[in-house]
Amino acid sequence: MAAQPVPHPSTDKKRVKVYELRNNDWFDRGTGFCTTAFDIVSAPIRDAFCPSEDGHQRDPRVYVESEDQPDRVLLETRICKQDGFHKQQETLIVWTEPSNGVDMALSFQEPEGCATIWKFIHSVQQQYHSVNAPDDGLSEDAGVDMPNPIALPLASMANLAEIESQMRGFSGTANGRDALTKYVLAEDYIGKLIPLVSDAEDLESLNDLHRLCNIMKIIILLNDTSIIEHAVSDECVIGVVGALEYDPDFPSHKANHRQWLEGEGRYKEVVRIEDPQILRKIHQTYRLQYLKDVVLARILDDNTFSVLNSLIFFNQVDIVQHLQSNATFLAELFNIFKSPQPDQKRKKEAVLFIQQCCAIAKNLQPPARQTLYNNFLAHGLLQVINFGLRHGDVAVRVGATDILVSMIDHDPQMIRSMIYRQLHEKQPPLTDSLIDLLLVEVDLGVKSQISDALKVLLDQGPPMQPEAIAKANSEYAVRAASRIPPSADPQQDNFLNGFYESSATKLFQPLIDLQGRASMDFSVQQASMFTYLIEILCFFIRQHQHRSKFFVLNNDIVLRISQLLNCPEKFLKLVAVRFIRQLIGLQDEFYVKHVLEKKVIGPILDVLVETMPKDNLLSSACLEFFEFIRKENIKELVKHVVENYRDKVQTLAYLDLFRTLLLRYDQTGGFSTNMDYYLEVDDEPKKRVNIINPKTGGLMEHLAMDQAEEEYWNTSDDEDDLQAKPGNRPSSANGEPNAKPLVDYASDEEGDENLEAGALSADEDRQDDGPRNASEGPRDSAPPPERLSEKRRREEDEEDDLSKMVQHKRRNSTSASSNASSVSGVLRKKKTVSGVRDAGGGPKKIAISLSPNLKARNGQTHGRSDDEA
């Protein structure tokens, strides 16, 4: 075999976008520059490219380096025989990665760049096929050395049956499909079949028309992008859809695809598009969508569906990029609404054109969609929406609503910012236009979209989560932010304040106007309007708690909505029940009292009595209403229902629900059986004390503190003064000298104190007496054994006196034993701390031996104090 020319890799970098198919949606991996190159590999690779005579294997690859980060590689793919690279249109190259089976695509900025890269890829694939020619009889260059392996009969009326039979046989295998695809493209077989459609129609040969329809289906379902693009081209599309009009599955029916596609009035240029390539893609995209959604909707398989979606997606990307980058086109488009000479027809077409652009943008990646919306808003899109919402044609109103909903779905804060700007410039906000349209619109679909748009625009939104703060700040900032309550957006607060001052009254004016109305008969439009208004009001009550409370109270909304319970339409009754159920479901004391004050539960009970023999949605809603009251045990509502509507409740007593309500009310006399209800009453402090464990709660000590204990803690401690002045001991309260403490007690508190002190320091006195007595030896006249015996006799006397005093105290005590034990515990702790302090070197409190001189001096001082007393 002769040597094949070596493909030359492209050294010029071509700007390109890399796409990856994920879940039937093209994901943009980034923008970069595409190059091709040969990599010399040391290890042998199967299907490696080996064009040189030295035997070195070279691996052809395609690289895409990131535009923003040149060091990052967006794509590196090896050109293999099995990749199946295909060129679509003039700027697309698509293939499937053999390693993971992921569909990839390269979208070039310029057709020249696509042609350069494709030339290299195509030449490499030709070399692969030439090397493996003995194993692959269907290679692309087989036609050079040998005739095509298949040959279909000549396209004529007589051969249609044979053509259909052979095509079905070839399409059953993968090799046959590839060979059939190449033959159809090489021989322009579609162009040869198209004239037969008109011939068969002239002859009124229905069988031939059915065969032509089957042949066209087989050709399109080959899933080749080149065949599909050729089928929807200007010269072939009418003939192809003409053959598909005669579906053999519906022999008695004929579609009108040609009439639909030939209508010139369906292509309207609001602003002339100068680029013929973009204009051709617009027409091609429309035909592809029609082919996918109408013509082939029943027979499409997953592969063909994916191919059609890919072609549509890349066309839409090119169209949108051209429009948003053409400043002259955008300026001319939006100047239509600023023209001093209004052309209503052109304005209508401009609104519908922008609607189609926003519909296309839904399929784009978020960055491209955001860029398109920003360009539209910068040129005055809100003015277009205001114009469309107030237009008399329902199609224009639907178009303007679709534009608004598309932008809100993408980024509601973007629309809110435009509304803030309108308020700052003293212009009527967009919400006023939505309210005006909601009140007069007859189309239920538009009403629903406007209702949803109002709820989204007036939604305050959740506060920022700590996780979101952590991405922008440090961990310390997260902890600080978690301690600070979230603050609302001041612009949003001003917007909501202005809305409730003026716009809310205008929005709910139909409900306010129900006051004094006797007849509850409404038209279909009015009834649907009440449905949407109450739904919006329920949303406001959940989101705008304080503002909605004032609005509901000031306009008497609850009583107005309860009037709808008297209308004949059951769905309006259901809406009213749902609203009141929403109020009590919040379990807000304000709304519960407001419902009781307006006595709106009675009409609900009347509706239940009327509908109870039947089981329907209305009766179920009413039963659930009262079941919620019983289950949540809302005491005020239970008492209100039984006391005010006892006769009606008794008529429904055959139901367990109402029998339980009556029984509970009769057993409790209108009060709750829940014991917590009594424990929460402030005027019964004794019951609160009884349920608290006196051994564990400090709260009991605070609530049940005796007056004597308060005085003890408020007065000064004599022992502290004694320790501060050990050389000058003061007298005790009963007038006895301090030489013999712990004998006479003036009060219960002092008795407890001395009792604890004596018990704590008894052992300490025994241990510390030896050193202290030794130091005081020169001043004492009695020998140490006599002092020791005297001390023991004194301690025995003190213990007898203490036991008597404790018994006397227990007989005369008026406080509870629990209080005494707790107070004793506190005193014990205090004395323990004092004992530890004394152990540090201070004078002892009890059983201190004094010299005779000091005793005499203290006796004289005590005598003088008695004389003075």
mmCIF file of N, CA and C in Angstrom, residues 468-566:
data_model
loop_
_atom_site.group_PDB
_atom_site.id
_atom_site.type_symbol
_atom_site.label_atom_id
_atom_site.label_comp_id
_atom_site.label_asym_id
_atom_site.label_seq_id
_atom_site.Cartn_x
_atom_site.Cartn_y
_atom_site.Cartn_z
ATOM 1 N N ALA A 468 -23.026 30.100 54.725
ATOM 2 C CA ALA A 468 -22.746 31.076 53.680
ATOM 3 C C ALA A 468 -21.813 32.175 54.178
ATOM 4 N N ILE A 469 -21.947 32.531 55.443
ATOM 5 C CA ILE A 469 -21.055 33.549 55.992
ATOM 6 C C ILE A 469 -19.637 33.006 56.094
ATOM 7 N N ALA A 470 -19.508 31.715 56.383
ATOM 8 C CA ALA A 470 -18.181 31.135 56.556
ATOM 9 C C ALA A 470 -17.370 31.174 55.281
ATOM 10 N N LYS A 471 -18.034 31.182 54.131
ATOM 11 C CA LYS A 471 -17.300 31.217 52.874
ATOM 12 C C LYS A 471 -16.618 32.560 52.652
ATOM 13 N N ALA A 472 -17.171 33.602 53.242
ATOM 14 C CA ALA A 472 -16.621 34.932 53.015
ATOM 15 C C ALA A 472 -15.875 35.492 54.216
ATOM 16 N N ASN A 473 -16.044 34.899 55.380
ATOM 17 C CA ASN A 473 -15.430 35.415 56.589
ATOM 18 C C ASN A 473 -14.758 34.273 57.346
ATOM 19 N N SER A 474 -14.102 34.654 58.418
ATOM 20 C CA SER A 474 -13.424 33.665 59.238
ATOM 21 C C SER A 474 -14.401 32.990 60.176
ATOM 22 N N GLU A 475 -13.885 31.977 60.898
ATOM 23 C CA GLU A 475 -14.744 31.256 61.847
ATOM 24 C C GLU A 475 -15.192 32.176 62.975
ATOM 25 N N TYR A 476 -14.327 33.106 63.388
ATOM 26 C CA TYR A 476 -14.716 34.041 64.435
ATOM 27 C C TYR A 476 -15.901 34.896 63.982
ATOM 28 N N ALA A 477 -15.867 35.296 62.725
ATOM 29 C CA ALA A 477 -16.979 36.104 62.213
ATOM 30 C C ALA A 477 -18.268 35.301 62.200
ATOM 31 N N VAL A 478 -18.173 33.992 61.958
ATOM 32 C CA VAL A 478 -19.377 33.154 61.966
ATOM 33 C C VAL A 478 -19.963 33.103 63.357
ATOM 34 N N ARG A 479 -19.089 32.915 64.365
ATOM 35 C CA ARG A 479 -19.602 32.870 65.731
ATOM 36 C C ARG A 479 -20.198 34.210 66.132
ATOM 37 N N ALA A 480 -19.561 35.290 65.717
ATOM 38 C CA ALA A 480 -20.113 36.607 66.053
ATOM 39 C C ALA A 480 -21.442 36.835 65.358
ATOM 40 N N ALA A 481 -21.537 36.410 64.105
ATOM 41 C CA ALA A 481 -22.787 36.610 63.371
ATOM 42 C C ALA A 481 -23.910 35.764 63.936
ATOM 43 N N SER A 482 -23.579 34.585 64.499
ATOM 44 C CA SER A 482 -24.624 33.738 65.065
ATOM 45 C C SER A 482 -25.220 34.349 66.326
ATOM 46 N N ARG A 483 -24.454 35.210 67.009
ATOM 47 C CA ARG A 483 -24.981 35.867 68.203
ATOM 48 C C ARG A 483 -25.773 37.118 67.860
ATOM 49 N N ILE A 484 -25.561 37.673 66.705
ATOM 50 C CA ILE A 484 -26.270 38.893 66.303
ATOM 51 C C ILE A 484 -27.504 38.509 65.531
ATOM 52 N N PRO A 485 -28.678 38.984 65.898
ATOM 53 C CA PRO A 485 -29.890 38.629 65.149
ATOM 54 C C PRO A 485 -29.823 39.175 63.736
ATOM 55 N N PRO A 486 -30.306 38.407 62.755
ATOM 56 C CA PRO A 486 -30.233 38.861 61.366
ATOM 57 C C PRO A 486 -31.090 40.092 61.145
ATOM 58 N N SER A 487 -30.549 41.043 60.432
ATOM 59 C CA SER A 487 -31.264 42.284 60.145
ATOM 60 C C SER A 487 -31.771 42.248 58.714
ATOM 61 N N ALA A 488 -32.964 42.795 58.530
ATOM 62 C CA ALA A 488 -33.584 42.798 57.213
ATOM 63 C C ALA A 488 -32.935 43.856 56.326
ATOM 64 N N ASP A 489 -33.123 43.675 55.037
ATOM 65 C CA ASP A 489 -32.603 44.616 54.062
ATOM 66 C C ASP A 489 -33.388 45.919 54.185
ATOM 67 N N PRO A 490 -32.719 47.049 54.408
ATOM 68 C CA PRO A 490 -33.485 48.310 54.559
ATOM 69 C C PRO A 490 -34.266 48.666 53.305
ATOM 70 N N GLN A 491 -33.721 48.369 52.122
ATOM 71 C CA GLN A 491 -34.475 48.646 50.902
ATOM 72 C C GLN A 491 -35.743 47.793 50.835
ATOM 73 N N GLN A 492 -35.626 46.532 51.239
ATOM 74 C CA GLN A 492 -36.798 45.670 51.242
ATOM 75 C C GLN A 492 -37.821 46.149 52.267
ATOM 76 N N ASP A 493 -37.361 46.631 53.418
ATOM 77 C CA ASP A 493 -38.287 47.157 54.416
ATOM 78 C C ASP A 493 -39.024 48.379 53.900
ATOM 79 N N ASN A 494 -38.311 49.283 53.259
ATOM 80 C CA ASN A 494 -38.974 50.464 52.699
ATOM 81 C C ASN A 494 -39.971 50.073 51.610
ATOM 82 N N PHE A 495 -39.587 49.101 50.815
ATOM 83 C CA PHE A 495 -40.493 48.627 49.762
ATOM 84 C C PHE A 495 -41.767 48.022 50.359
ATOM 85 N N LEU A 496 -41.610 47.201 51.410
ATOM 86 C CA LEU A 496 -42.780 46.589 52.038
ATOM 87 C C LEU A 496 -43.632 47.626 52.758
ATOM 88 N N ASN A 497 -42.994 48.610 53.390
ATOM 89 C CA ASN A 497 -43.773 49.661 54.055
ATOM 90 C C ASN A 497 -44.617 50.434 53.049
ATOM 91 N N GLY A 498 -43.993 50.799 51.923
ATOM 92 C CA GLY A 498 -44.769 51.480 50.890
ATOM 93 C C GLY A 498 -45.861 50.611 50.298
ATOM 94 N N PHE A 499 -45.590 49.316 50.181
ATOM 95 C CA PHE A 499 -46.603 48.414 49.628
ATOM 96 C C PHE A 499 -47.820 48.344 50.533
ATOM 97 N N TYR A 500 -47.602 48.200 51.845
ATOM 98 C CA TYR A 500 -48.746 48.081 52.757
ATOM 99 C C TYR A 500 -49.450 49.413 52.970
ATOM 100 N N GLU A 501 -48.770 50.516 52.710
ATOM 101 C CA GLU A 501 -49.428 51.812 52.857
ATOM 102 C C GLU A 501 -50.419 52.098 51.735
ATOM 103 N N SER A 502 -50.089 51.677 50.521
ATOM 104 C CA SER A 502 -50.953 52.035 49.390
ATOM 105 C C SER A 502 -51.338 50.836 48.532
ATOM 106 N N SER A 503 -50.371 50.034 48.139
ATOM 107 C CA SER A 503 -50.647 48.984 47.161
ATOM 108 C C SER A 503 -51.477 47.850 47.736
ATOM 109 N N ALA A 504 -51.277 47.511 49.006
ATOM 110 C CA ALA A 504 -52.012 46.383 49.585
ATOM 111 C C ALA A 504 -53.504 46.664 49.619
ATOM 112 N N THR A 505 -53.879 47.883 49.941
ATOM 113 C CA THR A 505 -55.311 48.218 49.959
ATOM 114 C C THR A 505 -55.909 48.104 48.565
ATOM 115 N N LYS A 506 -55.163 48.521 47.554
ATOM 116 C CA LYS A 506 -55.665 48.398 46.182
ATOM 117 C C LYS A 506 -55.747 46.937 45.753
ATOM 118 N N LEU A 507 -54.794 46.126 46.197
ATOM 119 C CA LEU A 507 -54.795 44.713 45.821
ATOM 120 C C LEU A 507 -55.994 43.981 46.408
ATOM 121 N N PHE A 508 -56.284 44.207 47.676
ATOM 122 C CA PHE A 508 -57.363 43.481 48.356
ATOM 123 C C PHE A 508 -58.663 44.281 48.425
ATOM 124 N N GLN A 509 -58.792 45.282 47.573
ATOM 125 C CA GLN A 509 -60.013 46.090 47.568
ATOM 126 C C GLN A 509 -61.259 45.260 47.264
ATOM 127 N N PRO A 510 -61.227 44.274 46.369
ATOM 128 C CA PRO A 510 -62.438 43.454 46.168
ATOM 129 C C PRO A 510 -62.908 42.752 47.428
ATOM 130 N N LEU A 511 -62.004 42.338 48.290
ATOM 131 C CA LEU A 511 -62.421 41.734 49.555
ATOM 132 C C LEU A 511 -62.997 42.778 50.505
ATOM 133 N N ILE A 512 -62.395 43.953 50.530
ATOM 134 C CA ILE A 512 -62.897 45.012 51.414
ATOM 135 C C ILE A 512 -64.276 45.470 50.967
ATOM 136 N N ASP A 513 -64.527 45.449 49.668
ATOM 137 C CA ASP A 513 -65.820 45.897 49.142
ATOM 138 C C ASP A 513 -66.957 44.922 49.432
ATOM 139 N N LEU A 514 -66.671 43.767 49.991
ATOM 140 C CA LEU A 514 -67.737 42.828 50.344
ATOM 141 C C LEU A 514 -68.567 43.305 51.531
ATOM 142 N N GLN A 515 -68.094 44.304 52.237
ATOM 143 C CA GLN A 515 -68.829 44.805 53.390
ATOM 144 C C GLN A 515 -70.178 45.373 52.950
ATOM 145 N N GLY A 516 -71.220 44.885 53.579
ATOM 146 C CA GLY A 516 -72.561 45.343 53.275
ATOM 147 C C GLY A 516 -73.193 44.709 52.056
ATOM 148 N N ARG A 517 -72.511 43.791 51.417
ATOM 149 C CA ARG A 517 -73.069 43.141 50.229
ATOM 150 C C ARG A 517 -73.968 41.998 50.664
ATOM 151 N N ALA A 518 -75.159 41.966 50.150
ATOM 152 C CA ALA A 518 -76.129 40.937 50.531
ATOM 153 C C ALA A 518 -76.014 39.706 49.636
ATOM 154 N N SER A 519 -75.893 39.913 48.341
ATOM 155 C CA SER A 519 -75.832 38.794 47.410
ATOM 156 C C SER A 519 -74.391 38.330 47.255
ATOM 157 N N MET A 520 -74.210 37.016 47.332
ATOM 158 C CA MET A 520 -72.891 36.424 47.200
ATOM 159 C C MET A 520 -72.732 35.688 45.868
ATOM 160 N N ASP A 521 -73.426 36.121 44.846
ATOM 161 C CA ASP A 521 -73.305 35.532 43.513
ATOM 162 C C ASP A 521 -72.215 36.278 42.744
ATOM 163 N N PHE A 522 -71.223 35.534 42.242
ATOM 164 C CA PHE A 522 -70.089 36.131 41.542
ATOM 165 C C PHE A 522 -69.924 35.470 40.187
ATOM 166 N N SER A 523 -69.288 36.209 39.286
ATOM 167 C CA SER A 523 -68.944 35.652 37.990
ATOM 168 C C SER A 523 -67.714 34.749 38.124
ATOM 169 N N VAL A 524 -67.401 34.066 37.040
ATOM 170 C CA VAL A 524 -66.248 33.165 37.074
ATOM 171 C C VAL A 524 -64.961 33.949 37.313
ATOM 172 N N GLN A 525 -64.829 35.105 36.681
ATOM 173 C CA GLN A 525 -63.618 35.907 36.855
ATOM 174 C C GLN A 525 -63.505 36.426 38.290
ATOM 175 N N GLN A 526 -64.635 36.873 38.855
ATOM 176 C CA GLN A 526 -64.591 37.379 40.226
ATOM 177 C C GLN A 526 -64.267 36.263 41.220
ATOM 178 N N ALA A 527 -64.867 35.100 41.016
ATOM 179 C CA ALA A 527 -64.605 33.984 41.928
ATOM 180 C C ALA A 527 -63.132 33.567 41.869
ATOM 181 N N SER A 528 -62.571 33.486 40.670
ATOM 182 C CA SER A 528 -61.153 33.131 40.566
ATOM 183 C C SER A 528 -60.276 34.223 41.165
ATOM 184 N N MET A 529 -60.693 35.473 41.053
ATOM 185 C CA MET A 529 -59.906 36.554 41.639
ATOM 186 C C MET A 529 -59.873 36.426 43.161
ATOM 187 N N PHE A 530 -61.015 36.094 43.784
ATOM 188 C CA PHE A 530 -61.030 35.894 45.238
ATOM 189 C C PHE A 530 -60.108 34.739 45.641
ATOM 190 N N THR A 531 -60.079 33.712 44.826
ATOM 191 C CA THR A 531 -59.203 32.572 45.131
ATOM 192 C C THR A 531 -57.741 32.995 45.182
ATOM 193 N N TYR A 532 -57.305 33.728 44.171
ATOM 194 C CA TYR A 532 -55.903 34.155 44.135
ATOM 195 C C TYR A 532 -55.599 35.190 45.209
ATOM 196 N N LEU A 533 -56.556 36.085 45.492
ATOM 197 C CA LEU A 533 -56.317 37.101 46.522
ATOM 198 C C LEU A 533 -56.145 36.459 47.895
ATOM 199 N N ILE A 534 -56.976 35.487 48.221
ATOM 200 C CA ILE A 534 -56.865 34.837 49.529
ATOM 201 C C ILE A 534 -55.585 34.013 49.609
ATOM 202 N N GLU A 535 -55.191 33.415 48.504
ATOM 203 C CA GLU A 535 -53.929 32.679 48.492
ATOM 204 C C GLU A 535 -52.747 33.619 48.734
ATOM 205 N N ILE A 536 -52.776 34.790 48.106
ATOM 206 C CA ILE A 536 -51.708 35.774 48.339
ATOM 207 C C ILE A 536 -51.732 36.264 49.783
ATOM 208 N N LEU A 537 -52.944 36.475 50.332
ATOM 209 C CA LEU A 537 -53.053 36.944 51.709
ATOM 210 C C LEU A 537 -52.507 35.912 52.696
ATOM 211 N N CYS A 538 -52.758 34.643 52.450
ATOM 212 C CA CYS A 538 -52.183 33.596 53.307
ATOM 213 C C CYS A 538 -50.650 33.640 53.268
ATOM 214 N N PHE A 539 -50.120 33.880 52.100
ATOM 215 C CA PHE A 539 -48.663 33.992 51.982
ATOM 216 C C PHE A 539 -48.147 35.199 52.764
ATOM 217 N N PHE A 540 -48.838 36.346 52.684
ATOM 218 C CA PHE A 540 -48.414 37.535 53.419
ATOM 219 C C PHE A 540 -48.466 37.298 54.928
ATOM 220 N N ILE A 541 -49.481 36.582 55.403
ATOM 221 C CA ILE A 541 -49.612 36.329 56.838
ATOM 222 C C ILE A 541 -48.447 35.472 57.329
ATOM 223 N N ARG A 542 -47.989 34.554 56.516
ATOM 224 C CA ARG A 542 -46.854 33.724 56.912
ATOM 225 C C ARG A 542 -45.538 34.496 56.864
ATOM 226 N N GLN A 543 -45.367 35.371 55.873
ATOM 227 C CA GLN A 543 -44.076 36.027 55.658
ATOM 228 C C GLN A 543 -43.970 37.384 56.347
ATOM 229 N N HIS A 544 -45.035 38.176 56.312
ATOM 230 C CA HIS A 544 -44.998 39.540 56.873
ATOM 231 C C HIS A 544 -45.864 39.548 58.131
ATOM 232 N N GLN A 545 -45.341 39.047 59.211
ATOM 233 C CA GLN A 545 -46.177 38.788 60.389
ATOM 234 C C GLN A 545 -46.744 40.078 60.982
ATOM 235 N N HIS A 546 -45.885 41.033 61.296
ATOM 236 C CA HIS A 546 -46.364 42.235 61.981
ATOM 237 C C HIS A 546 -47.164 43.138 61.046
ATOM 238 N N ARG A 547 -46.701 43.321 59.843
ATOM 239 C CA ARG A 547 -47.426 44.184 58.913
ATOM 240 C C ARG A 547 -48.778 43.573 58.550
ATOM 241 N N SER A 548 -48.816 42.266 58.341
ATOM 242 C CA SER A 548 -50.079 41.640 57.968
ATOM 243 C C SER A 548 -51.082 41.684 59.114
ATOM 244 N N LYS A 549 -50.619 41.609 60.365
ATOM 245 C CA LYS A 549 -51.549 41.696 61.497
ATOM 246 C C LYS A 549 -52.272 43.035 61.512
ATOM 247 N N PHE A 550 -51.510 44.093 61.341
ATOM 248 C CA PHE A 550 -52.146 45.416 61.326
ATOM 249 C C PHE A 550 -53.104 45.558 60.148
ATOM 250 N N PHE A 551 -52.712 45.036 58.998
ATOM 251 C CA PHE A 551 -53.576 45.155 57.821
ATOM 252 C C PHE A 551 -54.869 44.357 58.009
ATOM 253 N N VAL A 552 -54.759 43.139 58.518
ATOM 254 C CA VAL A 552 -55.958 42.310 58.727
ATOM 255 C C VAL A 552 -56.876 42.949 59.747
ATOM 256 N N LEU A 553 -56.315 43.492 60.819
ATOM 257 C CA LEU A 553 -57.135 44.108 61.851
ATOM 258 C C LEU A 553 -57.754 45.415 61.377
ATOM 259 N N ASN A 554 -57.002 46.211 60.682
ATOM 260 C CA ASN A 554 -57.483 47.530 60.284
ATOM 261 C C ASN A 554 -58.577 47.453 59.223
ATOM 262 N N ASN A 555 -58.518 46.474 58.333
ATOM 263 C CA ASN A 555 -59.495 46.364 57.247
ATOM 264 C C ASN A 555 -60.556 45.297 57.484
ATOM 265 N N ASP A 556 -60.551 44.690 58.665
ATOM 266 C CA ASP A 556 -61.578 43.697 59.020
ATOM 267 C C ASP A 556 -61.646 42.588 57.970
ATOM 268 N N ILE A 557 -60.472 42.079 57.609
ATOM 269 C CA ILE A 557 -60.377 41.105 56.526
ATOM 270 C C ILE A 557 -61.030 39.775 56.906
ATOM 271 N N VAL A 558 -60.874 39.354 58.157
ATOM 272 C CA VAL A 558 -61.403 38.050 58.564
ATOM 273 C C VAL A 558 -62.911 38.001 58.408
ATOM 274 N N LEU A 559 -63.591 39.055 58.806
ATOM 275 C CA LEU A 559 -65.056 39.079 58.681
ATOM 276 C C LEU A 559 -65.489 39.133 57.231
ATOM 277 N N ARG A 560 -64.717 39.834 56.392
ATOM 278 C CA ARG A 560 -65.071 39.914 54.971
ATOM 279 C C ARG A 560 -64.931 38.536 54.300
ATOM 280 N N ILE A 561 -63.861 37.838 54.624
ATOM 281 C CA ILE A 561 -63.670 36.523 54.003
ATOM 282 C C ILE A 561 -64.704 35.528 54.517
ATOM 283 N N SER A 562 -65.122 35.675 55.771
ATOM 284 C CA SER A 562 -66.152 34.766 56.289
ATOM 285 C C SER A 562 -67.481 34.931 55.554
ATOM 286 N N GLN A 563 -67.692 36.078 54.910
ATOM 287 C CA GLN A 563 -68.918 36.248 54.121
ATOM 288 C C GLN A 563 -68.957 35.291 52.933
ATOM 289 N N LEU A 564 -67.800 34.864 52.456
ATOM 290 C CA LEU A 564 -67.770 33.934 51.325
ATOM 291 C C LEU A 564 -68.333 32.569 51.691
ATOM 292 N N LEU A 565 -68.483 32.287 52.987
ATOM 293 C CA LEU A 565 -69.092 31.021 53.395
ATOM 294 C C LEU A 565 -70.570 30.955 53.040
ATOM 295 N N ASN A 566 -71.163 32.083 52.672
ATOM 296 C CA ASN A 566 -72.578 32.115 52.300
ATOM 297 C C ASN A 566 -72.804 32.068 50.796
#
